[in-house]
Amino acid sequence: MISKVTKAYGETALIKLIAIGLVVGIILALAVPSIVPGIAVFGRLFVNALKGVAPILVFVLVINALSQKAEPAKVMKPIIMLYMFGTFCASLVAVGASFLFPTRLTLQISDAEITPPSGIIEVLERVIMNIVDNPIHALTTANYIGILAWAVIIGLALKPASDVTHEIISDLAKGVTQVVQWVIRFAPFGIMGLVADSIATSGVETLLGYAKLLAVLLGAFFSVALIMNPLIVFLKLGMNPYPLVLTTLKESGIYAFFTRSSAANIPVNMNLCKRLRLDPEFYSISIPLGATVNMAGAAITIAVLSLATAYTMDISVDLPTALLLCLISTIGACGASGVAGGSLLLIPVACSSFGIDSDISMQVVGIGFIIGVLQDSCETALNSSSDVLFTATAALSLKKKEGTLKPSDMIPDPED
């Protein structure tokens, strides 16, 4: 009996199992809330397993790619350009949404006991210092900027190594990838635990008071995911972008929505890139890099909450100031992963461009944490799905130049 169940589980498409886990989690949270603490353990196990294997996966795959491939940089430039352009466009959408639907806040929250960065220079300094972090410390703390930097250096240094060494590194990369596959198959149970815990512990009452703010944020998230990003892909590839866009939202965004961690989603994204038949030379670097600097969702959060603060303080925002905010949001979002608290703690940096002091802006940070149950989930889903979307777009643009691009290239292989 057990063997039959195991066989059926292994042969069922993972996305179907995740849907079942999602429904079961909702039902259990509503019908039997007393067992939620026990079910929530599955969610924590899943997220921690992903976070645990991700740094090793990135480190090994990047070393393997660079030690055995000739020119990894040929596609990195367009990927990075897409990351930056996509993040800037997201901030434009956020500013436009805030102009159309201005939101005022009731600032009655006590100051949070956290310290935001003093400015963009401090954010950039933290990112740069992370690059030269001790490699062991970078691995244990999941500092992906440092992991990438050292993996690139070691990978390039191992280029002249013997064929036996290259084969050992390749086998190690395959082994770590297999471990990731095993972890991902646990996803239905993990999603069940995560959604049950979320429903049981985060009621909707606290969100109703910020319904308009949430509506502007979610509208901007969905506009970027379903309109702006597809438009960028279409301009780059000249083909219907939605098969690829919907695939990344379904197979990357859903995971990220519940894990609320770009780092935890790195193995999921790499697996999707593999099924899209992309070259590991590209995605082994671009995916962890995207989890660090491709932060369209963070740019939206920074811009929308900063403008809401300005409206609350009756500050008039003209077009040049709005464009400056877009630039600050883009740069700040790229450094969000280097700041404890992510995008929310960069709101005071953006607010400073309006002359708003930190006492006021930190109250807005507090509001951000209240609505974070939805805001952070959607932000992470957009960030993570965009990593795969733009990596695939940059890689497929090479096929377009060669005249070999086909619509089927946007559809992933079936799951094992």
CSV table of C-alpha atoms in Angstrom, one decimal:
chain,number,residue,atom,x,y,z
A,1,MET,CA,0.0,0.0,0.0
A,2,ILE,CA,2.8,2.4,1.0
A,3,SER,CA,4.7,1.6,-2.1
A,4,LYS,CA,1.7,2.4,-4.3
A,5,VAL,CA,1.1,5.7,-2.6
A,6,THR,CA,4.8,6.6,-3.0
A,7,LYS,CA,4.7,5.6,-6.6
A,8,ALA,CA,1.5,7.7,-7.3
A,9,TYR,CA,3.1,10.6,-5.4
A,10,GLY,CA,6.2,10.4,-7.5
A,11,GLU,CA,4.3,10.2,-10.8
A,12,THR,CA,1.9,13.1,-10.1
A,13,ALA,CA,2.9,16.5,-11.4
A,14,LEU,CA,4.3,18.6,-8.6
A,15,ILE,CA,2.1,21.6,-9.3
A,16,LYS,CA,-1.0,19.4,-8.8
A,17,LEU,CA,0.4,18.2,-5.5
A,18,ILE,CA,1.1,21.7,-4.4
A,19,ALA,CA,-2.5,22.7,-5.2
A,20,ILE,CA,-3.7,19.8,-3.1
A,21,GLY,CA,-1.4,20.8,-0.2
A,22,LEU,CA,-2.7,24.4,-0.5
A,23,VAL,CA,-6.3,23.4,-0.2
A,24,VAL,CA,-5.6,20.9,2.6
A,25,GLY,CA,-3.7,23.6,4.5
A,26,ILE,CA,-6.6,26.1,4.2
A,27,ILE,CA,-9.2,23.5,5.3
A,28,LEU,CA,-7.1,22.3,8.3
A,29,ALA,CA,-6.5,25.9,9.5
A,30,LEU,CA,-10.2,26.8,9.4
A,31,ALA,CA,-11.6,23.5,10.6
A,32,VAL,CA,-9.1,22.2,13.0
A,33,PRO,CA,-6.9,25.1,14.2
A,34,SER,CA,-5.6,23.2,17.2
A,35,ILE,CA,-3.4,21.0,15.0
A,36,VAL,CA,-1.9,23.9,13.1
A,37,PRO,CA,1.2,24.1,15.3
A,38,GLY,CA,2.1,20.5,14.3
A,39,ILE,CA,1.4,21.1,10.6
A,40,ALA,CA,3.4,24.3,10.6
A,41,VAL,CA,6.5,22.3,11.3
A,42,PHE,CA,6.4,21.0,7.8
A,43,GLY,CA,6.5,24.5,6.4
A,44,ARG,CA,9.5,25.5,8.6
A,45,LEU,CA,11.3,22.3,7.6
A,46,PHE,CA,10.7,23.0,3.9
A,47,VAL,CA,11.9,26.6,4.0
A,48,ASN,CA,14.9,25.8,6.2
A,49,ALA,CA,15.9,22.9,3.9
A,50,LEU,CA,15.8,25.2,0.9
A,51,LYS,CA,17.8,27.9,2.7
A,52,GLY,CA,20.3,25.3,3.8
A,53,VAL,CA,21.0,23.8,0.5
A,54,ALA,CA,20.8,27.0,-1.6
A,55,PRO,CA,24.3,28.5,-0.6
A,56,ILE,CA,26.0,25.2,-1.3
A,57,LEU,CA,24.1,24.8,-4.6
A,58,VAL,CA,25.1,28.3,-5.8
A,59,PHE,CA,28.7,27.9,-4.7
A,60,VAL,CA,29.2,24.5,-6.4
A,61,LEU,CA,27.3,25.3,-9.6
A,62,VAL,CA,29.1,28.6,-10.2
A,63,ILE,CA,32.5,27.0,-9.7
A,64,ASN,CA,31.5,24.2,-12.1
A,65,ALA,CA,30.2,26.5,-14.7
A,66,LEU,CA,33.2,28.9,-14.7
A,67,SER,CA,35.9,26.2,-14.5
A,68,GLN,CA,34.5,24.3,-17.5
A,69,LYS,CA,32.9,27.0,-19.7
A,70,ALA,CA,34.7,29.5,-21.9
A,71,GLU,CA,32.7,32.8,-21.9
A,72,PRO,CA,30.1,33.1,-19.2
A,73,ALA,CA,30.1,36.9,-19.6
A,74,LYS,CA,28.5,36.9,-23.0
A,75,VAL,CA,25.0,36.7,-21.6
A,76,MET,CA,25.5,38.3,-18.2
A,77,LYS,CA,25.5,41.8,-19.5
A,78,PRO,CA,22.0,41.6,-21.1
A,79,ILE,CA,20.7,39.8,-18.0
A,80,ILE,CA,22.0,42.5,-15.7
A,81,MET,CA,20.6,45.2,-18.0
A,82,LEU,CA,17.2,43.5,-17.9
A,83,TYR,CA,17.4,43.3,-14.1
A,84,MET,CA,18.1,47.0,-13.8
A,85,PHE,CA,15.6,48.1,-16.4
A,86,GLY,CA,12.9,45.9,-15.0
A,87,THR,CA,13.4,47.2,-11.5
A,88,PHE,CA,13.4,50.8,-12.7
A,89,CYS,CA,10.2,50.2,-14.7
A,90,ALA,CA,8.6,48.7,-11.6
A,91,SER,CA,9.3,51.9,-9.7
A,92,LEU,CA,7.8,53.9,-12.5
A,93,VAL,CA,4.6,51.8,-12.3
A,94,ALA,CA,4.5,52.2,-8.5
A,95,VAL,CA,4.9,56.0,-8.7
A,96,GLY,CA,2.2,56.1,-11.4
A,97,ALA,CA,-0.2,54.0,-9.3
A,98,SER,CA,0.5,56.3,-6.3
A,99,PHE,CA,-0.3,59.4,-8.3
A,100,LEU,CA,-3.5,57.9,-9.6
A,101,PHE,CA,-4.6,56.6,-6.2
A,102,PRO,CA,-3.0,58.8,-3.5
A,103,THR,CA,-3.0,57.2,-0.1
A,104,ARG,CA,-2.9,58.8,3.4
A,105,LEU,CA,-1.8,57.0,6.5
A,106,THR,CA,-2.7,57.3,10.1
A,107,LEU,CA,0.6,57.4,11.8
A,108,GLN,CA,-0.1,56.2,15.4
A,109,ILE,CA,2.4,53.4,15.6
A,110,SER,CA,5.3,53.5,18.1
A,111,ASP,CA,8.8,53.7,16.7
A,112,ALA,CA,10.2,50.3,15.8
A,113,GLU,CA,13.4,49.4,17.7
A,114,ILE,CA,15.4,49.1,14.5
A,115,THR,CA,17.8,51.4,12.8
A,116,PRO,CA,17.5,52.1,9.1
A,117,PRO,CA,20.5,52.9,6.8
A,118,SER,CA,21.6,56.5,6.9
A,119,GLY,CA,21.5,56.8,3.1
A,120,ILE,CA,22.1,55.1,-0.2
A,121,ILE,CA,25.9,55.4,0.3
A,122,GLU,CA,25.6,53.2,3.4
A,123,VAL,CA,23.5,50.7,1.5
A,124,LEU,CA,26.0,50.5,-1.3
A,125,GLU,CA,28.9,50.2,1.2
A,126,ARG,CA,27.3,47.2,2.8
A,127,VAL,CA,26.9,45.5,-0.6
A,128,ILE,CA,30.5,46.1,-1.5
A,129,MET,CA,31.7,44.9,1.9
A,130,ASN,CA,29.7,41.7,1.4
A,131,ILE,CA,31.7,41.0,-1.8
A,132,VAL,CA,34.9,40.6,0.2
A,133,ASP,CA,33.3,38.7,3.0
A,134,ASN,CA,35.1,35.6,4.3
A,135,PRO,CA,34.0,32.7,2.0
A,136,ILE,CA,33.1,30.4,5.0
A,137,HIS,CA,31.2,33.2,6.7
A,138,ALA,CA,29.4,34.0,3.4
A,139,LEU,CA,28.3,30.4,3.1
A,140,THR,CA,27.1,30.1,6.7
A,141,THR,CA,25.2,33.4,6.6
A,142,ALA,CA,23.8,33.0,3.0
A,143,ASN,CA,25.6,36.1,1.8
A,144,TYR,CA,25.0,35.5,-1.9
A,145,ILE,CA,27.1,38.5,-3.1
A,146,GLY,CA,30.1,37.0,-1.2
A,147,ILE,CA,29.3,33.5,-2.3
A,148,LEU,CA,29.1,34.6,-6.0
A,149,ALA,CA,32.3,36.6,-5.7
A,150,TRP,CA,34.4,33.7,-4.3
A,151,ALA,CA,32.8,31.1,-6.5
A,152,VAL,CA,33.7,33.2,-9.6
A,153,ILE,CA,37.3,33.6,-8.4
A,154,ILE,CA,37.7,29.9,-7.6
A,155,GLY,CA,36.0,28.8,-10.8
A,156,LEU,CA,38.3,30.9,-12.9
A,157,ALA,CA,41.3,29.7,-11.0
A,158,LEU,CA,40.3,26.1,-11.6
A,159,LYS,CA,40.1,26.5,-15.4
A,160,PRO,CA,43.6,25.1,-16.0
A,161,ALA,CA,43.0,22.1,-13.7
A,162,SER,CA,43.1,18.6,-14.9
A,163,ASP,CA,40.2,16.8,-16.6
A,164,VAL,CA,39.9,14.6,-13.4
A,165,THR,CA,39.4,17.7,-11.3
A,166,HIS,CA,36.8,19.1,-13.7
A,167,GLU,CA,35.0,15.7,-13.6
A,168,ILE,CA,35.0,15.7,-9.8
A,169,ILE,CA,33.6,19.2,-9.7
A,170,SER,CA,30.9,18.3,-12.3
A,171,ASP,CA,29.9,15.1,-10.3
A,172,LEU,CA,29.7,17.2,-7.1
A,173,ALA,CA,27.4,19.7,-8.9
A,174,LYS,CA,25.2,16.9,-10.1
A,175,GLY,CA,25.0,15.4,-6.6
A,176,VAL,CA,24.0,18.7,-5.0
A,177,THR,CA,21.4,19.3,-7.8
A,178,GLN,CA,19.9,15.8,-7.0
A,179,VAL,CA,19.6,16.8,-3.3
A,180,VAL,CA,17.7,19.9,-4.4
A,181,GLN,CA,15.3,17.7,-6.5
A,182,TRP,CA,14.6,15.7,-3.3
A,183,VAL,CA,13.9,18.8,-1.3
A,184,ILE,CA,11.6,20.2,-3.9
A,185,ARG,CA,9.5,17.1,-4.0
A,186,PHE,CA,8.7,17.8,-0.3
A,187,ALA,CA,7.1,21.1,-1.4
A,188,PRO,CA,3.4,20.0,-1.1
A,189,PHE,CA,3.8,19.3,2.6
A,190,GLY,CA,5.8,22.5,3.1
A,191,ILE,CA,3.2,24.6,1.3
A,192,MET,CA,0.4,22.9,3.4
A,193,GLY,CA,2.3,23.8,6.6
A,194,LEU,CA,3.1,27.4,5.5
A,195,VAL,CA,-0.5,28.3,4.4
A,196,ALA,CA,-2.1,26.7,7.5
A,197,ASP,CA,0.2,28.6,9.8
A,198,SER,CA,-0.3,31.9,7.9
A,199,ILE,CA,-4.1,31.7,8.1
A,200,ALA,CA,-4.1,30.6,11.7
A,201,THR,CA,-1.8,33.3,13.0
A,202,SER,CA,-2.5,36.3,10.7
A,203,GLY,CA,-6.1,37.3,10.6
A,204,VAL,CA,-7.5,39.7,8.1
A,205,GLU,CA,-8.7,42.2,10.7
A,206,THR,CA,-5.4,44.1,10.9
A,207,LEU,CA,-5.2,44.4,7.2
A,208,LEU,CA,-8.6,46.0,6.7
A,209,GLY,CA,-7.4,49.3,8.1
A,210,TYR,CA,-4.8,49.5,5.3
A,211,ALA,CA,-7.0,48.2,2.5
A,212,LYS,CA,-6.4,51.1,0.2
A,213,LEU,CA,-2.6,51.0,0.7
A,214,LEU,CA,-2.6,47.3,0.1
A,215,ALA,CA,-4.8,47.8,-3.0
A,216,VAL,CA,-2.2,50.2,-4.5
A,217,LEU,CA,0.7,47.9,-3.7
A,218,LEU,CA,-1.0,44.8,-5.0
A,219,GLY,CA,-2.2,46.6,-8.1
A,220,ALA,CA,1.4,47.7,-8.8
A,221,PHE,CA,2.7,44.2,-8.2
A,222,PHE,CA,0.2,42.6,-10.6
A,223,SER,CA,0.6,45.4,-13.2
A,224,VAL,CA,4.3,44.7,-13.3
A,225,ALA,CA,3.9,40.9,-13.4
A,226,LEU,CA,1.2,40.8,-16.0
A,227,ILE,CA,1.8,43.9,-18.1
A,228,MET,CA,5.2,45.6,-17.7
A,229,ASN,CA,7.3,42.4,-17.6
A,230,PRO,CA,5.5,40.8,-20.5
A,231,LEU,CA,6.0,44.0,-22.5
A,232,ILE,CA,9.8,43.9,-21.8
A,233,VAL,CA,10.0,40.3,-22.9
A,234,PHE,CA,8.0,41.0,-26.0
A,235,LEU,CA,10.3,43.9,-27.0
A,236,LYS,CA,13.3,41.7,-26.4
A,237,LEU,CA,12.1,38.5,-28.2
A,238,GLY,CA,9.3,39.7,-30.5
A,239,MET,CA,7.1,36.8,-29.5
A,240,ASN,CA,4.0,36.2,-27.3
A,241,PRO,CA,5.6,36.4,-23.8
A,242,TYR,CA,2.7,35.0,-21.8
A,243,PRO,CA,3.6,31.3,-22.0
A,244,LEU,CA,6.9,32.1,-20.3
A,245,VAL,CA,5.5,34.8,-18.0
A,246,LEU,CA,2.7,32.5,-16.7
A,247,THR,CA,5.1,29.6,-16.3
A,248,THR,CA,7.4,31.6,-14.1
A,249,LEU,CA,4.6,33.0,-12.0
A,250,LYS,CA,3.1,29.5,-11.6
A,251,GLU,CA,6.3,27.5,-10.9
A,252,SER,CA,8.4,30.2,-9.2
A,253,GLY,CA,6.0,32.8,-7.9
A,254,ILE,CA,3.8,30.4,-6.0
A,255,TYR,CA,6.8,28.9,-4.1
A,256,ALA,CA,8.1,32.4,-3.3
A,257,PHE,CA,4.7,33.7,-2.2
A,258,PHE,CA,4.6,31.1,0.6
A,259,THR,CA,8.3,30.9,1.5
A,260,ARG,CA,8.6,34.7,1.4
A,261,SER,CA,12.3,34.2,0.8
A,262,SER,CA,14.2,34.8,-2.5
A,263,ALA,CA,17.1,32.8,-1.1
A,264,ALA,CA,14.9,29.8,-0.4
A,265,ASN,CA,13.6,30.0,-3.9
A,266,ILE,CA,17.0,29.8,-5.6
A,267,PRO,CA,16.9,26.0,-5.9
A,268,VAL,CA,13.4,26.2,-7.3
A,269,ASN,CA,14.4,28.8,-9.9
A,270,MET,CA,17.4,26.8,-10.9
A,271,ASN,CA,15.3,23.7,-11.4
A,272,LEU,CA,12.9,25.7,-13.6
A,273,CYS,CA,15.7,27.1,-15.7
A,274,LYS,CA,17.0,23.5,-16.2
A,275,ARG,CA,13.5,22.5,-17.4
A,276,LEU,CA,13.5,25.5,-19.7
A,277,ARG,CA,16.6,24.0,-21.2
A,278,LEU,CA,18.8,27.0,-20.4
A,279,ASP,CA,22.5,26.7,-20.2
A,280,PRO,CA,23.8,26.2,-16.6
A,281,GLU,CA,26.6,28.6,-17.5
A,282,PHE,CA,24.0,31.4,-17.5
A,283,TYR,CA,21.5,30.6,-14.8
A,284,SER,CA,24.0,29.3,-12.2
A,285,ILE,CA,25.2,32.8,-11.9
A,286,SER,CA,22.2,34.9,-12.9
A,287,ILE,CA,19.7,33.3,-10.5
A,288,PRO,CA,21.6,33.9,-7.3
A,289,LEU,CA,22.6,37.3,-8.6
A,290,GLY,CA,18.9,38.1,-9.3
A,291,ALA,CA,17.9,37.0,-5.8
A,292,THR,CA,20.3,39.8,-4.6
A,293,VAL,CA,19.8,42.7,-7.1
A,294,ASN,CA,16.7,42.0,-9.1
A,295,MET,CA,14.1,43.5,-6.8
A,296,ALA,CA,11.2,44.9,-8.7
A,297,GLY,CA,8.8,44.2,-5.8
A,298,ALA,CA,11.1,45.9,-3.3
A,299,ALA,CA,11.2,49.0,-5.6
A,300,ILE,CA,7.4,49.1,-5.6
A,301,THR,CA,7.2,48.9,-1.9
A,302,ILE,CA,9.7,51.6,-1.3
A,303,ALA,CA,8.1,54.0,-3.8
A,304,VAL,CA,4.5,53.4,-2.8
A,305,LEU,CA,5.0,53.7,1.0
A,306,SER,CA,7.3,56.7,0.6
A,307,LEU,CA,4.8,58.6,-1.5
A,308,ALA,CA,2.0,57.6,0.9
A,309,THR,CA,4.1,59.2,3.7
A,310,ALA,CA,4.6,62.4,1.5
A,311,TYR,CA,0.8,62.6,0.9
A,312,THR,CA,0.1,62.2,4.6
A,313,MET,CA,2.5,65.0,5.4
A,314,ASP,CA,0.9,67.2,2.7
A,315,ILE,CA,4.1,67.4,0.7
A,316,SER,CA,3.6,68.2,-3.0
A,317,VAL,CA,5.6,65.8,-5.2
A,318,ASP,CA,6.5,67.2,-8.7
A,319,LEU,CA,7.7,65.1,-11.7
A,320,PRO,CA,11.4,65.7,-11.2
A,321,THR,CA,11.1,64.6,-7.5
A,322,ALA,CA,9.1,61.5,-8.6
A,323,LEU,CA,11.8,60.5,-11.1
A,324,LEU,CA,14.4,61.0,-8.4
A,325,LEU,CA,12.3,58.7,-6.2
A,326,CYS,CA,12.3,56.1,-9.0
A,327,LEU,CA,16.1,56.2,-9.1
A,328,ILE,CA,16.5,56.0,-5.3
A,329,SER,CA,13.9,53.1,-5.2
A,330,THR,CA,15.8,51.2,-7.9
A,331,ILE,CA,19.2,51.6,-6.3
A,332,GLY,CA,17.8,51.0,-2.8
A,333,ALA,CA,16.0,47.8,-4.0
A,334,CYS,CA,19.2,46.4,-5.4
A,335,GLY,CA,20.8,46.8,-2.0
A,336,ALA,CA,17.7,45.6,0.0
A,337,SER,CA,19.1,42.1,0.5
A,338,GLY,CA,22.1,43.6,2.3
A,339,VAL,CA,19.9,45.3,4.9
A,340,ALA,CA,18.2,43.5,7.8
A,341,GLY,CA,14.5,44.1,7.2
A,342,GLY,CA,14.8,44.3,3.4
A,343,SER,CA,12.8,46.8,1.5
A,344,LEU,CA,10.9,48.2,4.4
A,345,LEU,CA,14.0,49.6,6.1
A,346,LEU,CA,15.0,51.5,3.0
A,347,ILE,CA,11.8,53.5,3.1
A,348,PRO,CA,13.4,56.2,5.4
A,349,VAL,CA,16.2,56.5,2.8
A,350,ALA,CA,13.6,57.4,0.1
A,351,CYS,CA,11.6,59.6,2.5
A,352,SER,CA,14.6,61.7,3.1
A,353,SER,CA,14.4,62.9,-0.5
A,354,PHE,CA,11.2,64.6,0.6
A,355,GLY,CA,12.7,66.0,3.7
A,356,ILE,CA,10.8,63.7,6.0
A,357,ASP,CA,12.6,62.8,9.2
A,358,SER,CA,13.2,59.3,10.4
A,359,ASP,CA,10.7,59.5,13.3
A,360,ILE,CA,7.9,59.8,10.8
A,361,SER,CA,9.3,57.4,8.2
A,362,MET,CA,10.0,54.7,10.9
A,363,GLN,CA,6.3,54.7,11.8
A,364,VAL,CA,5.6,53.9,8.1
A,365,VAL,CA,8.1,51.0,8.4
A,366,GLY,CA,5.9,49.8,11.3
A,367,ILE,CA,2.9,49.9,9.0
A,368,GLY,CA,4.9,47.9,6.5
A,369,PHE,CA,5.5,45.1,8.9
A,370,ILE,CA,1.7,45.0,9.7
A,371,ILE,CA,0.7,44.5,6.1
A,372,GLY,CA,3.8,42.4,5.4
A,373,VAL,CA,1.7,39.2,5.5
A,374,LEU,CA,0.5,40.1,2.0
A,375,GLN,CA,2.9,42.8,0.9
A,376,ASP,CA,6.1,40.7,1.5
A,377,SER,CA,4.6,37.5,0.0
A,378,CYS,CA,3.6,39.3,-3.2
A,379,GLU,CA,6.8,41.3,-3.3
A,380,THR,CA,8.9,38.1,-3.1
A,381,ALA,CA,6.8,36.3,-5.7
A,382,LEU,CA,7.4,39.1,-8.2
A,383,ASN,CA,11.1,39.4,-7.4
A,384,SER,CA,11.7,35.6,-7.7
A,385,SER,CA,9.6,34.9,-10.8
A,386,SER,CA,11.3,37.9,-12.5
A,387,ASP,CA,14.7,36.3,-11.9
A,388,VAL,CA,13.7,33.3,-14.1
A,389,LEU,CA,11.8,35.4,-16.6
A,390,PHE,CA,14.7,37.8,-17.4
A,391,THR,CA,17.3,35.0,-17.3
A,392,ALA,CA,15.3,33.0,-19.8
A,393,THR,CA,14.6,36.2,-21.9
A,394,ALA,CA,18.3,37.0,-22.1
A,395,ALA,CA,19.3,33.4,-23.0
A,396,LEU,CA,16.5,33.1,-25.6
A,397,SER,CA,17.5,36.4,-27.2
A,398,LEU,CA,20.7,34.7,-28.2
A,399,LYS,CA,18.6,32.1,-30.1
A,400,LYS,CA,16.7,34.9,-31.7
A,401,LYS,CA,19.9,36.4,-33.0
A,402,GLU,CA,20.9,33.0,-34.4
A,403,GLY,CA,17.4,32.6,-36.0
A,404,THR,CA,16.6,29.4,-34.0
A,405,LEU,CA,14.1,30.7,-31.5
A,406,LYS,CA,10.8,28.8,-31.4
A,407,PRO,CA,7.6,29.3,-29.3
A,408,SER,CA,8.3,25.9,-27.7
A,409,ASP,CA,11.4,27.3,-26.2
A,410,MET,CA,9.2,29.2,-23.7
A,411,ILE,CA,7.6,26.0,-22.4
A,412,PRO,CA,9.5,23.9,-19.8
A,413,ASP,CA,10.0,20.2,-20.0
A,414,PRO,CA,7.6,18.2,-17.8
A,415,GLU,CA,8.6,17.6,-14.2
A,416,ASP,CA,10.4,14.3,-13.4
